Amino acid sequence: MGKGRVIAGFILTIVGLVLGLLGGLVAIASLTGLPVAIIGLVLSVSGGKAMKASGNPAGLATAGLVIGIIATVITAIAFFTCGLCVICAAGVSAAV
Amino acid sequence: MTDSFIFLGREIPLYGIMSIAGIIVSAVCALFLARKRKNEFFDLLCSSVYVMIGAFIGAKLLFIAVSFEDIIALGIPMENVINGGFVFYGGLIGGAMGLLIYIKQFHMDYGLLEIYSAALPLGHAFGRVGCFFAGCCYGIPYSGFPSHIYTETVGMTPLNVPLLAVQLIEAACLLVIFSCLLIVFLWGKKRYLTPILYIISYTTVRFVLEFFRGDKERGVYWGLSTAQWVSIVLFLSTCIFLLVRSVRNAEKVKEEDKKLVSDISSNGV
């Protein structure tokens, strides 16, 4: 039980990681990589918990989680900018 | 001082690198602490997913809430609002909510709260160093030590003016908080003290340091900044929680004593 979700989650987190790394070359890749990685993470959590509850090993779920977290962090930080920078920059340009 | 470098043709901000470094070191620290309490690695990973999603949503929502008037007045496009703008306190509250949802949903031990609250200040310190490189969250004009002159940055950071390096001061305070929390976690006798000490110490530090922040464009209400108001609310909430908990514990001890006395009397001892 949960094996299908674990496999799907593992694949999605790898795809998210690849898209996140490709985001260095193609900006749209990091935009799509983030939601893919997050969906992969959710599936890995859900499937992994189900497998553990039924007494099966959750090694693949663990691997999916590790890859998904790395993918999410890389994609999010490369894509999103710092705190109030958006407001500050807009304020400066409005003043100018 | 440069605030970014080029990698694979993309400009990567040093703020981002320091954030990644902070996440890695606090993740390693959390793993170490989880092993000490015999928590499973898998459970820690699952909880971190909930914490990440909660932190993201919380940080973004609080950013939109405090900047709503500016977003409307300056006509900032939604895409830019989504791309940029996060508030630490929103992330802290959102992440804590995410963790509590995980604990409730899967009937886990509240000990996970201790692990996260001990490891968080370490990663946060790295993030503040990243703020120093980026030039955001800057301090008041000041020419003594420690201060720094920015010659190029983003936003409204004053250029060619010596500013107090309040970001580095906060990073140093966070490292002290982390050291103290680590000692309490590893050798403290009482459980669940770590998150309480973290909230009390960080809100106090943040409240004081806010007086030395120069970026007033974040919003000031009745003489205090948004972060100071949030610090007050969190500090008072924690104190009220402690008070209610100690009253309940005292009542529980009284009930147990009464039961013990009545057991002794009924047994004729």
XYZ file of C-alpha atoms in Angstrom:
365
model
C 0.000 0.000 0.000
C 1.374 3.429 -0.930
C 4.006 1.954 -3.282
C 2.494 3.678 -6.312
C 2.544 7.053 -4.583
C 6.128 6.535 -3.446
C 7.300 5.696 -6.971
C 5.384 8.635 -8.451
C 6.753 10.945 -5.776
C 10.323 9.756 -6.381
C 10.058 10.357 -10.119
C 8.480 13.779 -9.679
C 11.152 14.927 -7.229
C 13.886 13.904 -9.689
C 12.098 15.785 -12.454
C 11.782 18.784 -10.106
C 15.501 18.649 -9.326
C 16.440 18.512 -12.999
C 14.107 21.412 -13.795
C 15.525 23.342 -10.842
C 19.088 22.880 -12.066
C 18.042 23.724 -15.621
C 16.612 26.932 -14.197
C 20.143 28.274 -14.407
C 19.859 28.149 -18.185
C 16.150 28.526 -18.799
C 14.187 30.635 -16.290
C 10.858 28.917 -17.000
C 12.376 25.587 -15.868
C 12.697 26.762 -12.256
C 9.126 28.088 -12.381
C 7.773 24.641 -13.267
C 10.311 22.738 -11.159
C 9.007 24.102 -7.849
C 5.398 22.839 -8.033
C 6.593 19.513 -9.497
C 9.012 19.042 -6.581
C 6.334 19.954 -4.026
C 3.812 17.494 -5.511
C 6.547 14.840 -5.472
C 7.219 15.604 -1.798
C 3.560 15.341 -0.821
C 3.246 11.985 -2.624
C 6.447 10.700 -0.983
C 5.196 11.685 2.499
C 1.765 10.156 1.955
C 3.041 6.969 0.298
C 5.946 6.544 2.710
C 3.678 6.833 5.761
C 1.298 4.251 4.252
C 4.145 1.830 3.574
C 5.572 2.247 7.080
C 2.114 1.718 8.599
C 1.828 -1.576 6.712
C 5.274 -2.659 7.910
C 7.125 -2.195 4.611
C 10.460 -0.397 4.233
C 10.256 3.229 3.078
C 13.721 3.611 1.539
C 12.440 4.906 -1.793
C 10.146 7.374 -0.013
C 13.124 8.616 2.013
C 15.159 9.056 -1.161
C 12.247 10.920 -2.781
C 11.997 13.225 0.225
C 15.719 14.035 0.242
C 15.787 14.763 -3.493
C 12.538 16.718 -3.299
C 13.762 18.907 -0.442
C 17.003 19.662 -2.300
C 15.034 20.452 -5.457
C 12.617 22.726 -3.582
C 15.384 24.640 -1.827
C 17.458 25.147 -5.002
C 14.464 26.164 -7.088
C 12.896 28.420 -4.470
C 16.041 30.331 -3.614
C 17.092 30.781 -7.234
C 13.614 31.934 -8.187
C 12.546 34.100 -5.276
C 14.314 37.262 -4.245
C 14.965 38.831 -0.834
C 12.469 40.371 1.576
C 11.257 43.870 0.856
C 13.483 44.283 -2.191
C 10.489 44.266 -4.518
C 8.712 47.031 -2.589
C 11.911 49.031 -2.065
C 12.888 48.841 -5.732
C 9.395 49.869 -6.802
C 9.467 52.713 -4.294
C 12.779 53.982 -5.636
C 11.613 53.862 -9.240
C 8.361 55.601 -8.327
C 10.314 58.352 -6.548
C 12.616 58.763 -9.559
C 31.139 44.579 -2.057
C 29.480 42.282 -4.588
C 26.055 40.889 -3.709
C 25.950 38.151 -6.391
C 27.959 35.983 -8.762
C 27.317 34.356 -12.153
C 26.653 30.580 -12.368
C 25.526 28.814 -15.555
C 24.745 32.173 -17.084
C 22.398 33.143 -14.219
C 23.086 35.761 -11.567
C 22.889 34.014 -8.188
C 22.552 36.349 -5.201
C 24.874 35.776 -2.225
C 21.746 36.079 -0.114
C 20.532 32.884 -1.787
C 23.846 31.100 -1.214
C 23.880 32.041 2.462
C 20.262 30.897 2.776
C 21.157 27.518 1.251
C 24.192 27.256 3.538
C 21.975 28.090 6.514
C 19.433 25.447 5.552
C 22.156 22.821 5.134
C 23.864 23.498 8.478
C 20.587 23.633 10.405
C 19.432 20.440 8.642
C 22.657 18.658 9.704
C 22.187 20.014 13.226
C 18.551 18.807 13.280
C 19.690 15.334 12.157
C 22.223 15.209 14.972
C 19.630 16.321 17.538
C 17.051 13.847 16.198
C 19.532 11.006 16.666
C 20.064 12.089 20.276
C 16.329 11.762 20.925
C 16.088 8.583 18.836
C 13.678 10.202 16.341
C 13.503 8.473 12.982
C 15.172 10.156 10.014
C 12.097 9.490 7.883
C 9.805 11.294 10.345
C 12.159 14.283 10.441
C 12.123 14.468 6.632
C 8.326 14.239 6.453
C 7.937 16.954 9.087
C 10.356 19.219 7.191
C 8.039 19.116 4.151
C 5.156 20.420 6.253
C 7.429 23.023 7.864
C 8.739 24.236 4.477
C 5.287 24.613 2.963
C 3.935 26.301 6.119
C 6.930 28.647 6.312
C 6.574 29.660 2.680
C 2.854 30.386 2.982
C 3.277 32.216 6.309
C 6.196 34.355 5.146
C 4.411 35.314 1.946
C 1.065 36.091 3.637
C 2.674 38.314 6.276
C 4.657 40.113 3.584
C 1.455 40.817 1.621
C -0.330 41.891 4.839
C 2.333 44.429 5.907
C 2.987 45.693 2.375
C -0.569 45.690 1.044
C -0.911 49.484 0.925
C 2.452 49.867 -0.824
C 1.644 47.066 -3.297
C -1.576 48.868 -4.279
C -0.117 52.400 -4.204
C 2.944 51.504 -6.286
C 0.998 49.203 -8.623
C 3.394 46.283 -8.205
C 2.421 43.388 -10.527
C 1.257 40.137 -8.854
C 4.140 38.237 -10.480
C 6.654 40.463 -8.661
C 4.758 40.093 -5.380
C 4.922 36.298 -5.724
C 8.598 36.307 -6.779
C 9.863 38.540 -4.050
C 9.017 39.440 -0.493
C 9.074 37.220 2.563
C 8.911 38.119 6.250
C 10.821 35.957 8.755
C 8.173 36.101 11.481
C 5.527 34.960 9.000
C 7.765 32.052 8.059
C 8.347 31.214 11.733
C 4.644 31.179 12.563
C 3.710 29.381 9.325
C 6.450 26.781 9.803
C 5.350 26.169 13.405
C 1.732 25.739 12.220
C 2.911 23.282 9.556
C 4.832 21.283 12.166
C 1.869 21.205 14.570
C -0.420 19.998 11.743
C 2.072 17.212 10.989
C 2.298 16.222 14.666
C -1.502 16.134 15.029
C -2.132 14.378 11.690
C 0.307 11.535 12.304
C 0.099 11.452 16.138
C 3.793 12.255 16.536
C 5.772 13.340 19.589
C 5.985 17.077 20.389
C 9.723 16.526 20.746
C 10.027 17.507 17.076
C 9.317 21.097 18.189
C 12.446 20.955 20.344
C 14.615 19.820 17.451
C 13.423 22.551 15.110
C 13.611 25.341 17.678
C 17.189 24.359 18.605
C 18.402 24.163 14.988
C 16.552 27.198 13.583
C 18.701 30.024 15.062
C 21.803 28.530 13.437
C 20.307 28.675 9.932
C 18.783 32.064 10.657
C 22.233 33.446 11.518
C 23.461 32.479 8.047
C 20.442 34.169 6.520
C 21.222 37.410 8.340
C 24.771 37.342 6.965
C 23.130 36.992 3.556
C 21.107 40.129 4.319
C 24.370 41.925 5.063
C 25.761 40.963 1.643
C 22.534 41.989 -0.091
C 22.294 45.294 1.765
C 18.761 44.712 2.983
C 17.576 44.921 6.623
C 20.202 47.645 7.059
C 20.951 49.605 10.231
C 20.857 53.243 11.294
C 23.607 55.645 10.145
C 26.645 54.961 12.339
C 30.388 55.287 11.710
C 31.857 53.233 14.584
C 32.373 49.452 14.745
C 30.661 47.485 13.283
C 29.525 49.554 10.308
C 29.608 49.243 6.545
C 29.295 51.571 3.541
C 27.243 50.253 0.614
C 28.228 51.592 -2.772
C 25.741 49.568 -4.797
C 22.674 47.673 -3.660
C 18.967 47.231 -4.364
C 16.029 49.108 -2.950
C 16.266 52.051 -0.597
C 19.520 51.214 1.206
C 21.385 54.532 1.621
C 24.558 54.520 -0.449
C 27.967 55.958 0.516
C 26.785 56.367 4.126
C 28.284 54.305 7.006
C 25.476 52.123 8.399
C 25.414 50.010 11.550
C 25.913 46.361 10.529
C 22.818 45.350 12.512
C 22.492 42.220 10.340
C 25.820 40.917 11.670
C 24.895 41.872 15.232
C 21.681 39.877 14.916
C 23.634 36.956 13.410
C 25.978 36.998 16.430
C 23.003 37.094 18.848
C 21.430 34.164 16.998
C 24.620 32.132 17.382
C 24.579 32.828 21.124
C 20.902 31.783 21.306
C 21.724 28.618 19.341
C 24.594 27.738 21.721
C 22.362 28.173 24.773
C 19.504 26.162 23.240
C 21.911 23.378 22.288
C 23.087 23.121 25.907
C 19.478 23.056 27.172
C 18.508 20.424 24.560
C 21.437 18.127 25.291
C 21.702 18.478 29.060
C 18.493 20.149 30.246
C 16.329 18.191 32.663
C 12.920 19.546 31.599
C 11.399 18.591 28.260
C 9.883 21.104 25.826
C 11.920 23.965 27.320
C 13.791 24.628 24.051
C 10.945 26.128 21.983
C 9.845 28.307 24.888
C 13.372 29.619 25.476
C 13.797 30.219 21.765
C 10.654 32.360 21.502
C 11.454 34.348 24.651
C 15.095 35.003 23.684
C 14.582 35.743 20.003
C 11.595 38.068 20.468
C 13.577 40.018 23.089
C 16.663 40.306 20.859
C 14.588 41.243 17.828
C 12.572 43.863 19.745
C 15.762 45.594 20.918
C 17.604 45.394 17.592
C 14.617 46.868 15.742
C 15.464 50.233 17.343
C 18.770 50.091 15.460
C 17.243 49.229 12.083
C 17.282 51.984 9.476
C 14.731 50.484 7.032
C 11.617 52.211 8.372
C 9.864 51.686 5.028
C 8.806 48.285 6.424
C 6.145 50.058 8.430
C 5.927 51.790 11.816
C 2.697 51.758 13.849
C 2.315 53.831 17.040
C 6.102 54.175 17.323
C 6.937 50.488 16.920
C 7.769 48.485 13.808
C 5.711 45.515 12.598
C 8.421 43.116 13.834
C 8.339 44.713 17.289
C 4.555 44.269 17.521
C 4.871 40.635 16.437
C 7.668 40.179 19.026
C 5.397 41.558 21.763
C 2.508 39.270 20.739
C 4.715 36.159 20.620
C 6.463 36.999 23.908
C 3.171 37.605 25.738
C 1.526 34.522 24.193
C 4.424 32.367 25.422
C 4.218 33.871 28.921
C 0.450 33.249 29.034
C 0.991 29.664 27.838
C 3.569 29.106 30.619
C 1.232 30.605 33.220
C -1.751 28.483 32.145
C 0.445 25.377 32.036
C 1.864 25.945 35.533
C -1.636 26.599 36.963
C -2.905 23.376 35.348
C 0.113 21.433 36.642
C -0.434 22.850 40.143
C -4.122 21.779 40.008
C -3.115 18.340 38.771
C -0.630 17.931 41.653
C -3.328 19.066 44.136
C -5.779 16.501 42.732
C -3.168 13.754 42.947
C -2.297 14.723 46.543
C -6.001 14.681 47.517
C -6.415 11.251 45.950
C -3.317 9.975 47.755
C -4.552 11.283 51.114
C -8.007 9.754 50.602
C -6.431 6.423 49.556
C -4.297 6.434 52.700
C -7.316 7.297 54.916
C -9.525 4.646 53.339
C -6.827 1.986 53.809
C -6.668 2.966 57.469
C -2.879 3.574 57.466
